[in-house]
Amino acid sequence: MHEKPKLCPSAHSSFLPPALQELEEVYQDAASNVLLAICRHSWQAVAQHLETEVLTGVFPHRSLLYVMGILTSNGMSLTTPALPTPICSQMAEKSVQFLNTDKWSRELLSALTKPDQTHQEQPPEKAFLFIYYGLILQTEDNATTVRTHLRTLLDTSHQWPKQREGIALTVGLAATRHLDHVWAVLEQFGRSTRVKWSLHSFCLKVLGQKSEDPKWRWVSSTILLAYGQMAVKAKAHILPWVDNILSRMVFYFHHSSWDETLKQSFLTAIFMLVGAISRNEGAHSYEFSQISELLECLMVLMEKEPQDTLCTSTRQQTIHIISSLCKLRPPLDLKRKSRLLSVCFRSVFALPLMDVLKKHTCLFLEPPNIQVLHLPNYDMGVVSVELTVLNSPDKRGHWCPMSGAQGALQIGV
């Protein structure tokens, strides 16, 4: 029987007086920085030592996790000539045997779900732990164990952005090898009472609605990001799942209590999915049944964008996504194509003229560059959408007869 692993960042630290706990934190931070500096100077030598320390089965020390987190976030490769596979993968493979060890699992989950001090920026070691956890679940052979751990992770707080992103990343990494089981967990989780309480339509139907729990307010955001990560990590296996994923994304678009957080999560998830599709060689001949429904959601977003705001990330992201979706099969019919183009042109050409904006901003201490702000919207609206939508055949193989401003006028802009 393996010895139960323990949390290396001082299991006794919780029993120390606050002053000594703070001092211990300072020493750990110093050790982390020293280890990182040595690692950057001589990666190959340090990597061998890290491998020896990590693969003992003891829950990794915070200093080590800090280094791994920094290297991962900076995009530095964890593969060296001395190590044929990344250290994090070897960590995951070695840790699988401890996945069913209650103490070790509790410590890992506690480290993942402990609120960050700033709530907005999580330390590198915590960011790496989400990757670490996902790789462990990816390596695990027992489907029941994978489902249990994913559901436990999903049952934690969804209050902070980095927590939602981390949970989604862990889910995506697990989906690389367990796509069926990850889908089943997300489906089951989506039908849970807590998720239902967070949905707008459900709350309106229930009399005596209880006060909103901030831990669950943005759970739809986590689910949307998880679907996006599934698409990215599944790669070549994603095509048969695209319509199912799109249908769930459309559902959460229509039924979530909408705000800027949900809107950005929706666009990020769609962007990840579209990117995964575009990198798939078989996508050009694949028929997607949910593209029209998704385009309707994107047009709603475009129509709700403020007309007096010059350059919004939502407008830019949405037009980029629409351009990519219009290249997929089946092709749009002429009526939908005309409506799509109308919405895009209305969103762009309704913006204030540059001369008007210059008059209103000339008194600013640091007036913005109006031309720089205005051109991205104009370029994307006129060039990207026009070339993609107008120059693509409809379902009958006919080409849209409109072009440029003439086409915009014909459809009522």
mmCIF file of C-alpha atoms in Angstrom:
data_model
loop_
_atom_site.group_PDB
_atom_site.id
_atom_site.type_symbol
_atom_site.label_atom_id
_atom_site.label_comp_id
_atom_site.label_asym_id
_atom_site.label_seq_id
_atom_site.Cartn_x
_atom_site.Cartn_y
_atom_site.Cartn_z
ATOM 1 C CA MET A 1 0.000 0.000 0.000
ATOM 2 C CA HIS A 2 1.277 3.448 -0.949
ATOM 3 C CA GLU A 3 1.872 5.946 1.780
ATOM 4 C CA LYS A 4 -0.766 8.648 1.820
ATOM 5 C CA PRO A 5 0.754 11.779 0.309
ATOM 6 C CA LYS A 6 0.805 14.979 2.266
ATOM 7 C CA LEU A 7 0.662 18.606 1.294
ATOM 8 C CA CYS A 8 4.253 19.770 1.260
ATOM 9 C CA PRO A 9 3.643 23.487 1.877
ATOM 10 C CA SER A 10 3.823 22.736 5.596
ATOM 11 C CA ALA A 11 1.012 20.559 6.825
ATOM 12 C CA HIS A 12 1.563 22.138 10.236
ATOM 13 C CA SER A 13 1.246 25.693 8.930
ATOM 14 C CA SER A 14 -2.419 25.942 9.883
ATOM 15 C CA PHE A 15 -1.412 25.395 13.529
ATOM 16 C CA LEU A 16 1.186 28.173 13.523
ATOM 17 C CA PRO A 17 0.514 31.658 14.900
ATOM 18 C CA PRO A 18 -0.442 34.187 12.190
ATOM 19 C CA ALA A 19 2.953 35.929 12.374
ATOM 20 C CA LEU A 20 4.833 32.672 11.781
ATOM 21 C CA GLN A 21 2.452 31.701 8.977
ATOM 22 C CA GLU A 22 3.233 35.011 7.274
ATOM 23 C CA LEU A 23 6.960 34.440 7.744
ATOM 24 C CA GLU A 24 6.660 30.975 6.241
ATOM 25 C CA GLU A 25 4.864 32.474 3.238
ATOM 26 C CA VAL A 26 7.764 34.898 2.749
ATOM 27 C CA TYR A 27 10.287 32.051 2.828
ATOM 28 C CA GLN A 28 8.232 30.042 0.336
ATOM 29 C CA ASP A 29 8.010 33.021 -2.003
ATOM 30 C CA ALA A 30 11.774 33.507 -1.784
ATOM 31 C CA ALA A 31 12.388 29.805 -2.465
ATOM 32 C CA SER A 32 10.062 30.003 -5.469
ATOM 33 C CA ASN A 33 11.911 32.956 -6.970
ATOM 34 C CA VAL A 34 15.326 31.367 -6.401
ATOM 35 C CA LEU A 35 14.205 28.091 -7.978
ATOM 36 C CA LEU A 36 12.724 29.946 -10.932
ATOM 37 C CA ALA A 37 15.949 31.917 -11.485
ATOM 38 C CA ILE A 38 18.059 28.743 -11.406
ATOM 39 C CA CYS A 39 15.593 27.005 -13.684
ATOM 40 C CA ARG A 40 15.798 29.767 -16.296
ATOM 41 C CA HIS A 41 19.602 29.713 -16.142
ATOM 42 C CA SER A 42 20.025 25.948 -16.450
ATOM 43 C CA TRP A 43 16.723 24.267 -17.297
ATOM 44 C CA GLN A 44 18.042 20.806 -18.161
ATOM 45 C CA ALA A 45 19.905 20.320 -14.877
ATOM 46 C CA VAL A 46 17.006 21.594 -12.789
ATOM 47 C CA ALA A 47 14.463 19.539 -14.740
ATOM 48 C CA GLN A 48 16.105 16.282 -13.706
ATOM 49 C CA HIS A 49 15.981 17.334 -10.050
ATOM 50 C CA LEU A 50 12.337 18.424 -10.366
ATOM 51 C CA GLU A 51 11.422 15.112 -11.927
ATOM 52 C CA THR A 52 12.977 13.214 -9.026
ATOM 53 C CA GLU A 53 11.174 15.335 -6.454
ATOM 54 C CA VAL A 54 7.815 15.325 -8.186
ATOM 55 C CA LEU A 55 7.588 11.641 -8.928
ATOM 56 C CA THR A 56 7.809 10.653 -5.265
ATOM 57 C CA GLY A 57 4.033 10.731 -4.939
ATOM 58 C CA VAL A 58 4.102 13.555 -2.407
ATOM 59 C CA PHE A 59 1.761 16.435 -3.133
ATOM 60 C CA PRO A 60 4.062 18.998 -4.858
ATOM 61 C CA HIS A 61 5.550 21.834 -2.847
ATOM 62 C CA ARG A 62 4.186 25.288 -3.615
ATOM 63 C CA SER A 63 7.618 26.490 -4.788
ATOM 64 C CA LEU A 64 7.704 23.778 -7.421
ATOM 65 C CA LEU A 65 4.137 24.503 -8.506
ATOM 66 C CA TYR A 66 5.009 28.190 -8.741
ATOM 67 C CA VAL A 67 7.892 27.456 -11.109
ATOM 68 C CA MET A 68 5.787 25.126 -13.229
ATOM 69 C CA GLY A 69 3.021 27.715 -13.346
ATOM 70 C CA ILE A 70 5.375 30.496 -14.466
ATOM 71 C CA LEU A 71 6.985 28.348 -17.135
ATOM 72 C CA THR A 72 3.614 27.169 -18.407
ATOM 73 C CA SER A 73 2.075 30.645 -18.514
ATOM 74 C CA ASN A 74 5.115 32.049 -20.308
ATOM 75 C CA GLY A 75 4.830 29.367 -22.943
ATOM 76 C CA MET A 76 8.220 27.837 -22.140
ATOM 77 C CA SER A 77 8.431 24.248 -23.277
ATOM 78 C CA LEU A 78 8.575 21.672 -20.526
ATOM 79 C CA THR A 79 10.198 19.182 -22.880
ATOM 80 C CA THR A 80 13.996 18.844 -22.984
ATOM 81 C CA PRO A 81 16.370 16.326 -24.563
ATOM 82 C CA ALA A 82 16.707 14.678 -21.154
ATOM 83 C CA LEU A 83 12.943 14.400 -20.763
ATOM 84 C CA PRO A 84 11.073 12.821 -23.698
ATOM 85 C CA THR A 85 7.726 13.896 -22.227
ATOM 86 C CA PRO A 86 6.727 17.080 -20.366
ATOM 87 C CA ILE A 87 7.255 16.973 -16.625
ATOM 88 C CA CYS A 88 3.632 17.930 -16.004
ATOM 89 C CA SER A 89 2.474 14.847 -17.926
ATOM 90 C CA GLN A 90 4.794 12.646 -15.883
ATOM 91 C CA MET A 91 3.468 14.276 -12.745
ATOM 92 C CA ALA A 92 -0.062 13.407 -13.856
ATOM 93 C CA GLU A 93 0.800 9.813 -14.713
ATOM 94 C CA LYS A 94 2.507 9.293 -11.365
ATOM 95 C CA SER A 95 -0.324 10.964 -9.459
ATOM 96 C CA VAL A 96 -3.087 8.813 -10.940
ATOM 97 C CA GLN A 97 -2.437 6.120 -8.348
ATOM 98 C CA PHE A 98 -3.264 8.644 -5.615
ATOM 99 C CA LEU A 99 -6.446 9.942 -7.244
ATOM 100 C CA ASN A 100 -8.636 7.750 -5.052
ATOM 101 C CA THR A 101 -6.687 8.658 -1.913
ATOM 102 C CA ASP A 102 -9.084 10.809 0.076
ATOM 103 C CA LYS A 103 -6.515 12.981 1.808
ATOM 104 C CA TRP A 104 -4.532 13.733 -1.354
ATOM 105 C CA SER A 105 -7.694 14.461 -3.369
ATOM 106 C CA ARG A 106 -9.028 16.777 -0.678
ATOM 107 C CA GLU A 107 -5.760 18.700 -0.581
ATOM 108 C CA LEU A 108 -5.682 19.101 -4.343
ATOM 109 C CA LEU A 109 -9.300 20.235 -4.492
ATOM 110 C CA SER A 110 -8.754 22.583 -1.547
ATOM 111 C CA ALA A 111 -5.788 24.168 -3.310
ATOM 112 C CA LEU A 112 -7.880 24.636 -6.452
ATOM 113 C CA THR A 113 -10.944 26.116 -4.791
ATOM 114 C CA LYS A 114 -9.335 28.316 -2.133
ATOM 115 C CA PRO A 115 -10.307 31.937 -2.933
ATOM 116 C CA ASP A 116 -7.473 34.108 -4.203
ATOM 117 C CA GLN A 117 -6.640 37.230 -2.261
ATOM 118 C CA THR A 118 -7.396 39.579 -5.164
ATOM 119 C CA HIS A 119 -10.179 37.345 -6.551
ATOM 120 C CA GLN A 120 -9.186 38.549 -10.025
ATOM 121 C CA GLU A 121 -5.597 37.348 -10.342
ATOM 122 C CA GLN A 122 -4.711 33.861 -9.274
ATOM 123 C CA PRO A 123 -1.139 32.838 -8.439
ATOM 124 C CA PRO A 124 0.788 30.860 -11.076
ATOM 125 C CA GLU A 125 0.862 27.736 -8.910
ATOM 126 C CA LYS A 126 -2.937 27.624 -8.816
ATOM 127 C CA ALA A 127 -3.172 28.140 -12.561
ATOM 128 C CA PHE A 128 -0.830 25.219 -13.059
ATOM 129 C CA LEU A 129 -2.835 23.049 -10.655
ATOM 130 C CA PHE A 130 -5.846 23.247 -12.982
ATOM 131 C CA ILE A 131 -3.645 21.915 -15.794
ATOM 132 C CA TYR A 132 -2.190 19.295 -13.456
ATOM 133 C CA TYR A 133 -5.629 18.137 -12.334
ATOM 134 C CA GLY A 134 -6.879 17.947 -15.919
ATOM 135 C CA LEU A 135 -3.910 15.858 -16.996
ATOM 136 C CA ILE A 136 -4.415 13.474 -14.067
ATOM 137 C CA LEU A 137 -8.060 12.951 -15.079
ATOM 138 C CA GLN A 138 -6.982 12.570 -18.681
ATOM 139 C CA THR A 139 -4.621 9.744 -17.699
ATOM 140 C CA GLU A 140 -7.094 7.990 -15.384
ATOM 141 C CA ASP A 141 -8.613 4.802 -16.854
ATOM 142 C CA ASN A 142 -11.579 4.487 -14.511
ATOM 143 C CA ALA A 143 -14.527 6.399 -16.010
ATOM 144 C CA THR A 144 -16.374 6.505 -12.690
ATOM 145 C CA THR A 145 -13.406 8.182 -11.017
ATOM 146 C CA VAL A 146 -13.191 10.760 -13.801
ATOM 147 C CA ARG A 147 -16.905 11.566 -13.526
ATOM 148 C CA THR A 148 -16.787 11.810 -9.737
ATOM 149 C CA HIS A 149 -13.858 14.229 -9.695
ATOM 150 C CA LEU A 150 -15.269 16.410 -12.476
ATOM 151 C CA ARG A 151 -18.612 16.691 -10.739
ATOM 152 C CA THR A 152 -16.905 17.534 -7.435
ATOM 153 C CA LEU A 153 -14.939 20.287 -9.149
ATOM 154 C CA LEU A 154 -18.049 21.657 -10.869
ATOM 155 C CA ASP A 155 -19.862 21.762 -7.529
ATOM 156 C CA THR A 156 -17.413 24.376 -6.228
ATOM 157 C CA SER A 157 -17.762 28.159 -6.493
ATOM 158 C CA HIS A 158 -18.080 29.863 -9.898
ATOM 159 C CA GLN A 159 -17.865 33.366 -8.517
ATOM 160 C CA TRP A 160 -14.454 34.493 -9.801
ATOM 161 C CA PRO A 161 -13.287 34.693 -13.461
ATOM 162 C CA LYS A 162 -10.015 32.778 -13.027
ATOM 163 C CA GLN A 163 -11.825 30.027 -11.151
ATOM 164 C CA ARG A 164 -14.308 29.614 -14.007
ATOM 165 C CA GLU A 165 -11.525 29.590 -16.574
ATOM 166 C CA GLY A 166 -9.523 27.053 -14.561
ATOM 167 C CA ILE A 167 -12.454 24.685 -14.101
ATOM 168 C CA ALA A 168 -13.221 24.871 -17.828
ATOM 169 C CA LEU A 169 -9.584 24.105 -18.674
ATOM 170 C CA THR A 170 -9.566 21.052 -16.388
ATOM 171 C CA VAL A 171 -12.782 19.813 -18.008
ATOM 172 C CA GLY A 172 -11.310 20.325 -21.481
ATOM 173 C CA LEU A 173 -8.125 18.428 -20.667
ATOM 174 C CA ALA A 174 -10.151 15.517 -19.312
ATOM 175 C CA ALA A 175 -12.211 15.531 -22.529
ATOM 176 C CA THR A 176 -9.099 14.816 -24.588
ATOM 177 C CA ARG A 177 -9.444 11.159 -23.630
ATOM 178 C CA HIS A 178 -12.878 10.953 -21.991
ATOM 179 C CA LEU A 179 -15.106 13.005 -24.300
ATOM 180 C CA ASP A 180 -18.211 10.847 -23.769
ATOM 181 C CA HIS A 181 -17.921 10.989 -19.982
ATOM 182 C CA VAL A 182 -17.188 14.724 -19.880
ATOM 183 C CA TRP A 183 -20.258 15.371 -22.023
ATOM 184 C CA ALA A 184 -22.378 13.232 -19.707
ATOM 185 C CA VAL A 185 -21.111 15.083 -16.614
ATOM 186 C CA LEU A 186 -21.859 18.501 -18.135
ATOM 187 C CA GLU A 187 -25.335 17.348 -19.191
ATOM 188 C CA GLN A 188 -26.088 16.043 -15.704
ATOM 189 C CA PHE A 189 -24.634 19.152 -14.083
ATOM 190 C CA GLY A 190 -26.707 21.390 -16.368
ATOM 191 C CA ARG A 191 -29.897 19.748 -15.080
ATOM 192 C CA SER A 192 -28.934 20.163 -11.415
ATOM 193 C CA THR A 193 -31.012 22.381 -9.149
ATOM 194 C CA ARG A 194 -28.186 24.847 -8.583
ATOM 195 C CA VAL A 195 -27.715 25.458 -12.296
ATOM 196 C CA LYS A 196 -31.469 25.743 -12.835
ATOM 197 C CA TRP A 197 -31.642 28.426 -10.147
ATOM 198 C CA SER A 198 -29.043 30.436 -12.060
ATOM 199 C CA LEU A 199 -31.071 30.377 -15.293
ATOM 200 C CA HIS A 200 -33.237 33.394 -16.009
ATOM 201 C CA SER A 201 -36.303 31.578 -17.352
ATOM 202 C CA PHE A 202 -36.402 29.151 -14.422
ATOM 203 C CA CYS A 203 -36.151 31.902 -11.816
ATOM 204 C CA LEU A 204 -39.048 33.820 -13.378
ATOM 205 C CA LYS A 205 -41.331 30.792 -13.215
ATOM 206 C CA VAL A 206 -40.683 30.012 -9.565
ATOM 207 C CA LEU A 207 -42.725 31.912 -6.997
ATOM 208 C CA GLY A 208 -40.983 33.068 -3.850
ATOM 209 C CA GLN A 209 -37.581 33.170 -5.569
ATOM 210 C CA LYS A 210 -34.768 33.033 -3.037
ATOM 211 C CA SER A 211 -31.893 35.498 -3.092
ATOM 212 C CA GLU A 212 -29.197 34.902 -5.697
ATOM 213 C CA ASP A 213 -26.073 33.074 -4.556
ATOM 214 C CA PRO A 214 -22.965 34.804 -5.981
ATOM 215 C CA LYS A 215 -21.165 31.448 -6.072
ATOM 216 C CA TRP A 216 -23.641 30.243 -8.715
ATOM 217 C CA ARG A 217 -24.576 33.420 -10.526
ATOM 218 C CA TRP A 218 -22.105 32.812 -13.360
ATOM 219 C CA VAL A 219 -22.159 29.020 -13.486
ATOM 220 C CA SER A 220 -23.434 29.254 -17.082
ATOM 221 C CA SER A 221 -20.204 31.063 -17.904
ATOM 222 C CA THR A 222 -18.160 28.097 -16.645
ATOM 223 C CA ILE A 223 -20.280 25.645 -18.629
ATOM 224 C CA LEU A 224 -19.936 27.658 -21.834
ATOM 225 C CA LEU A 225 -16.160 27.907 -21.411
ATOM 226 C CA ALA A 226 -16.011 24.173 -20.667
ATOM 227 C CA TYR A 227 -17.734 23.395 -23.974
ATOM 228 C CA GLY A 228 -15.244 25.636 -25.736
ATOM 229 C CA GLN A 229 -12.298 23.909 -24.071
ATOM 230 C CA MET A 230 -13.779 20.522 -24.984
ATOM 231 C CA ALA A 231 -13.718 21.540 -28.642
ATOM 232 C CA VAL A 232 -10.147 22.798 -28.459
ATOM 233 C CA LYS A 233 -8.760 19.756 -26.672
ATOM 234 C CA ALA A 234 -10.749 17.098 -28.591
ATOM 235 C CA LYS A 235 -9.272 18.303 -31.915
ATOM 236 C CA ALA A 236 -9.927 15.765 -34.696
ATOM 237 C CA HIS A 237 -12.666 14.019 -32.686
ATOM 238 C CA ILE A 238 -14.809 17.121 -32.292
ATOM 239 C CA LEU A 239 -16.770 17.189 -35.584
ATOM 240 C CA PRO A 240 -19.480 14.654 -34.593
ATOM 241 C CA TRP A 241 -19.985 16.631 -31.366
ATOM 242 C CA VAL A 242 -20.179 20.141 -32.836
ATOM 243 C CA ASP A 243 -23.959 20.291 -33.276
ATOM 244 C CA ASN A 244 -24.556 18.933 -29.762
ATOM 245 C CA ILE A 245 -22.180 21.499 -28.282
ATOM 246 C CA LEU A 246 -23.705 24.323 -30.332
ATOM 247 C CA SER A 247 -27.203 23.366 -29.205
ATOM 248 C CA ARG A 248 -26.137 23.622 -25.550
ATOM 249 C CA MET A 249 -24.407 26.963 -26.169
ATOM 250 C CA VAL A 250 -27.531 28.328 -27.835
ATOM 251 C CA PHE A 251 -29.606 27.064 -24.891
ATOM 252 C CA TYR A 252 -27.478 28.887 -22.320
ATOM 253 C CA PHE A 253 -27.508 32.000 -24.516
ATOM 254 C CA HIS A 254 -31.306 32.117 -24.425
ATOM 255 C CA HIS A 255 -31.886 31.046 -20.803
ATOM 256 C CA SER A 256 -29.054 32.557 -18.749
ATOM 257 C CA SER A 257 -29.406 35.727 -16.716
ATOM 258 C CA TRP A 258 -27.505 37.841 -19.208
ATOM 259 C CA ASP A 259 -24.725 40.307 -18.365
ATOM 260 C CA GLU A 260 -21.299 41.269 -19.682
ATOM 261 C CA THR A 261 -19.662 38.218 -18.064
ATOM 262 C CA LEU A 262 -22.007 35.767 -19.773
ATOM 263 C CA LYS A 263 -21.718 37.609 -23.069
ATOM 264 C CA GLN A 264 -17.935 37.426 -23.093
ATOM 265 C CA SER A 265 -17.934 33.772 -22.026
ATOM 266 C CA PHE A 266 -20.371 32.959 -24.829
ATOM 267 C CA LEU A 267 -18.207 34.692 -27.449
ATOM 268 C CA THR A 268 -15.006 33.135 -26.084
ATOM 269 C CA ALA A 269 -16.525 29.657 -26.163
ATOM 270 C CA ILE A 270 -17.844 30.129 -29.710
ATOM 271 C CA PHE A 271 -14.468 31.487 -30.809
ATOM 272 C CA MET A 272 -12.720 28.387 -29.412
ATOM 273 C CA LEU A 273 -15.225 26.080 -31.104
ATOM 274 C CA VAL A 274 -14.986 27.823 -34.479
ATOM 275 C CA GLY A 275 -11.195 27.746 -34.241
ATOM 276 C CA ALA A 276 -11.255 24.002 -33.535
ATOM 277 C CA ILE A 277 -13.552 23.455 -36.532
ATOM 278 C CA SER A 278 -11.398 25.543 -38.864
ATOM 279 C CA ARG A 279 -8.315 23.480 -37.968
ATOM 280 C CA ASN A 280 -10.138 20.254 -38.820
ATOM 281 C CA GLU A 281 -9.475 19.027 -42.348
ATOM 282 C CA GLY A 282 -12.912 17.434 -42.705
ATOM 283 C CA ALA A 283 -14.865 20.560 -41.730
ATOM 284 C CA HIS A 284 -15.258 21.867 -45.301
ATOM 285 C CA SER A 285 -17.401 18.879 -46.261
ATOM 286 C CA TYR A 286 -19.271 18.474 -42.956
ATOM 287 C CA GLU A 287 -22.916 19.547 -42.644
ATOM 288 C CA PHE A 288 -23.641 21.475 -39.420
ATOM 289 C CA SER A 289 -27.294 21.686 -38.428
ATOM 290 C CA GLN A 290 -26.960 24.330 -35.686
ATOM 291 C CA ILE A 291 -25.140 27.102 -37.582
ATOM 292 C CA SER A 292 -28.330 29.050 -38.351
ATOM 293 C CA GLU A 293 -29.417 29.017 -34.700
ATOM 294 C CA LEU A 294 -25.995 30.236 -33.615
ATOM 295 C CA LEU A 295 -26.034 33.021 -36.207
ATOM 296 C CA GLU A 296 -29.383 34.175 -34.811
ATOM 297 C CA CYS A 297 -27.784 34.477 -31.360
ATOM 298 C CA LEU A 298 -24.882 36.466 -32.780
ATOM 299 C CA MET A 299 -27.237 38.817 -34.615
ATOM 300 C CA VAL A 300 -29.074 39.449 -31.349
ATOM 301 C CA LEU A 301 -25.758 40.411 -29.763
ATOM 302 C CA MET A 302 -24.981 42.764 -32.641
ATOM 303 C CA GLU A 303 -28.384 44.429 -32.417
ATOM 304 C CA LYS A 304 -27.990 45.002 -28.676
ATOM 305 C CA GLU A 305 -24.586 46.665 -28.987
ATOM 306 C CA PRO A 306 -24.727 50.366 -27.978
ATOM 307 C CA GLN A 307 -24.996 52.626 -31.030
ATOM 308 C CA ASP A 308 -23.079 55.435 -29.344
ATOM 309 C CA THR A 309 -20.037 53.342 -28.415
ATOM 310 C CA LEU A 310 -17.323 53.475 -31.016
ATOM 311 C CA CYS A 311 -15.273 50.331 -30.707
ATOM 312 C CA THR A 312 -16.547 47.416 -28.630
ATOM 313 C CA SER A 313 -14.825 44.076 -28.351
ATOM 314 C CA THR A 314 -18.199 42.365 -28.723
ATOM 315 C CA ARG A 315 -18.797 43.936 -32.133
ATOM 316 C CA GLN A 316 -15.337 42.972 -33.353
ATOM 317 C CA GLN A 317 -15.455 39.406 -32.011
ATOM 318 C CA THR A 318 -18.966 38.826 -33.332
ATOM 319 C CA ILE A 319 -18.151 39.919 -36.875
ATOM 320 C CA HIS A 320 -15.028 37.742 -36.903
ATOM 321 C CA ILE A 321 -17.074 34.734 -35.760
ATOM 322 C CA ILE A 322 -19.844 35.419 -38.284
ATOM 323 C CA SER A 323 -17.293 35.567 -41.096
ATOM 324 C CA SER A 324 -15.921 32.157 -40.081
ATOM 325 C CA LEU A 325 -19.362 30.570 -39.694
ATOM 326 C CA CYS A 326 -20.455 31.708 -43.157
ATOM 327 C CA LYS A 327 -17.708 29.553 -44.667
ATOM 328 C CA LEU A 328 -19.182 26.359 -43.214
ATOM 329 C CA ARG A 329 -21.798 24.085 -44.695
ATOM 330 C CA PRO A 330 -24.663 24.201 -45.350
ATOM 331 C CA PRO A 331 -24.568 27.589 -47.123
ATOM 332 C CA LEU A 332 -27.031 30.235 -46.002
ATOM 333 C CA ASP A 333 -30.173 30.952 -48.011
ATOM 334 C CA LEU A 334 -30.567 34.404 -49.548
ATOM 335 C CA LYS A 335 -33.079 35.650 -46.951
ATOM 336 C CA ARG A 336 -30.864 34.822 -43.973
ATOM 337 C CA LYS A 337 -27.808 36.132 -45.770
ATOM 338 C CA SER A 338 -29.542 39.466 -46.391
ATOM 339 C CA ARG A 339 -30.672 39.765 -42.763
ATOM 340 C CA LEU A 340 -27.197 38.918 -41.521
ATOM 341 C CA LEU A 341 -25.584 41.540 -43.707
ATOM 342 C CA SER A 342 -28.217 44.108 -42.734
ATOM 343 C CA VAL A 343 -27.556 43.601 -39.021
ATOM 344 C CA CYS A 344 -23.789 43.897 -39.476
ATOM 345 C CA PHE A 345 -24.028 47.046 -41.590
ATOM 346 C CA ARG A 346 -26.501 48.671 -39.219
ATOM 347 C CA SER A 347 -24.164 48.026 -36.311
ATOM 348 C CA VAL A 348 -21.180 49.544 -38.126
ATOM 349 C CA PHE A 349 -22.651 52.412 -40.156
ATOM 350 C CA ALA A 350 -24.810 53.688 -37.289
ATOM 351 C CA LEU A 351 -21.636 54.717 -35.462
ATOM 352 C CA PRO A 352 -20.953 58.471 -35.234
ATOM 353 C CA LEU A 353 -18.979 60.064 -38.063
ATOM 354 C CA MET A 354 -15.323 60.819 -37.402
ATOM 355 C CA ASP A 355 -15.844 64.606 -37.738
ATOM 356 C CA VAL A 356 -18.558 64.507 -35.086
ATOM 357 C CA LEU A 357 -16.411 62.460 -32.760
ATOM 358 C CA LYS A 358 -13.471 64.822 -33.167
ATOM 359 C CA LYS A 359 -15.614 67.768 -32.079
ATOM 360 C CA HIS A 360 -16.762 65.937 -28.954
ATOM 361 C CA THR A 361 -13.281 64.738 -27.946
ATOM 362 C CA CYS A 362 -11.201 67.813 -28.748
ATOM 363 C CA LEU A 363 -11.560 69.072 -25.152
ATOM 364 C CA PHE A 364 -10.187 65.865 -23.638
ATOM 365 C CA LEU A 365 -6.829 66.144 -21.898
ATOM 366 C CA GLU A 366 -5.704 63.098 -23.875
ATOM 367 C CA PRO A 367 -8.051 62.850 -26.877
ATOM 368 C CA PRO A 368 -8.177 59.374 -28.403
ATOM 369 C CA ASN A 369 -7.114 58.654 -31.965
ATOM 370 C CA ILE A 370 -10.557 58.582 -33.562
ATOM 371 C CA GLN A 371 -9.375 57.168 -36.867
ATOM 372 C CA VAL A 372 -7.626 54.261 -35.191
ATOM 373 C CA LEU A 373 -10.762 53.461 -33.190
ATOM 374 C CA HIS A 374 -13.158 53.846 -36.103
ATOM 375 C CA LEU A 375 -11.312 51.912 -38.803
ATOM 376 C CA PRO A 376 -11.404 48.434 -37.156
ATOM 377 C CA ASN A 377 -15.202 48.490 -37.146
ATOM 378 C CA TYR A 378 -15.455 49.833 -40.684
ATOM 379 C CA ASP A 379 -12.889 47.416 -42.061
ATOM 380 C CA MET A 380 -14.486 44.376 -40.465
ATOM 381 C CA GLY A 381 -18.022 45.418 -41.291
ATOM 382 C CA VAL A 382 -17.421 46.298 -44.915
ATOM 383 C CA VAL A 383 -14.589 44.022 -45.939
ATOM 384 C CA SER A 384 -14.885 40.885 -43.804
ATOM 385 C CA VAL A 385 -18.652 40.519 -43.854
ATOM 386 C CA GLU A 386 -19.100 41.690 -47.447
ATOM 387 C CA LEU A 387 -16.521 39.333 -48.878
ATOM 388 C CA THR A 388 -17.686 36.392 -46.798
ATOM 389 C CA VAL A 389 -21.461 36.791 -47.001
ATOM 390 C CA LEU A 390 -21.988 38.366 -50.401
ATOM 391 C CA ASN A 391 -19.418 36.231 -52.154
ATOM 392 C CA SER A 392 -20.704 32.869 -50.931
ATOM 393 C CA PRO A 393 -23.398 30.815 -52.689
ATOM 394 C CA ASP A 394 -26.735 30.130 -51.041
ATOM 395 C CA LYS A 395 -28.305 26.688 -50.556
ATOM 396 C CA ARG A 396 -29.349 26.563 -54.224
ATOM 397 C CA GLY A 397 -25.864 27.456 -55.404
ATOM 398 C CA HIS A 398 -26.844 31.023 -56.341
ATOM 399 C CA TRP A 399 -24.573 33.941 -55.591
ATOM 400 C CA CYS A 400 -25.924 36.985 -53.782
ATOM 401 C CA PRO A 401 -26.435 39.708 -56.421
ATOM 402 C CA MET A 402 -25.726 42.637 -54.079
ATOM 403 C CA SER A 403 -22.356 44.218 -53.437
ATOM 404 C CA GLY A 404 -20.981 47.066 -51.370
ATOM 405 C CA ALA A 405 -23.109 50.010 -50.330
ATOM 406 C CA GLN A 406 -25.630 49.229 -53.082
ATOM 407 C CA GLY A 407 -26.340 45.884 -51.427
ATOM 408 C CA ALA A 408 -26.641 47.534 -48.043
ATOM 409 C CA LEU A 409 -29.200 49.999 -49.396
ATOM 410 C CA GLN A 410 -31.180 47.238 -51.109
ATOM 411 C CA ILE A 411 -31.663 45.388 -47.838
ATOM 412 C CA GLY A 412 -32.827 48.498 -46.014
ATOM 413 C CA VAL A 413 -29.771 49.768 -44.112
#
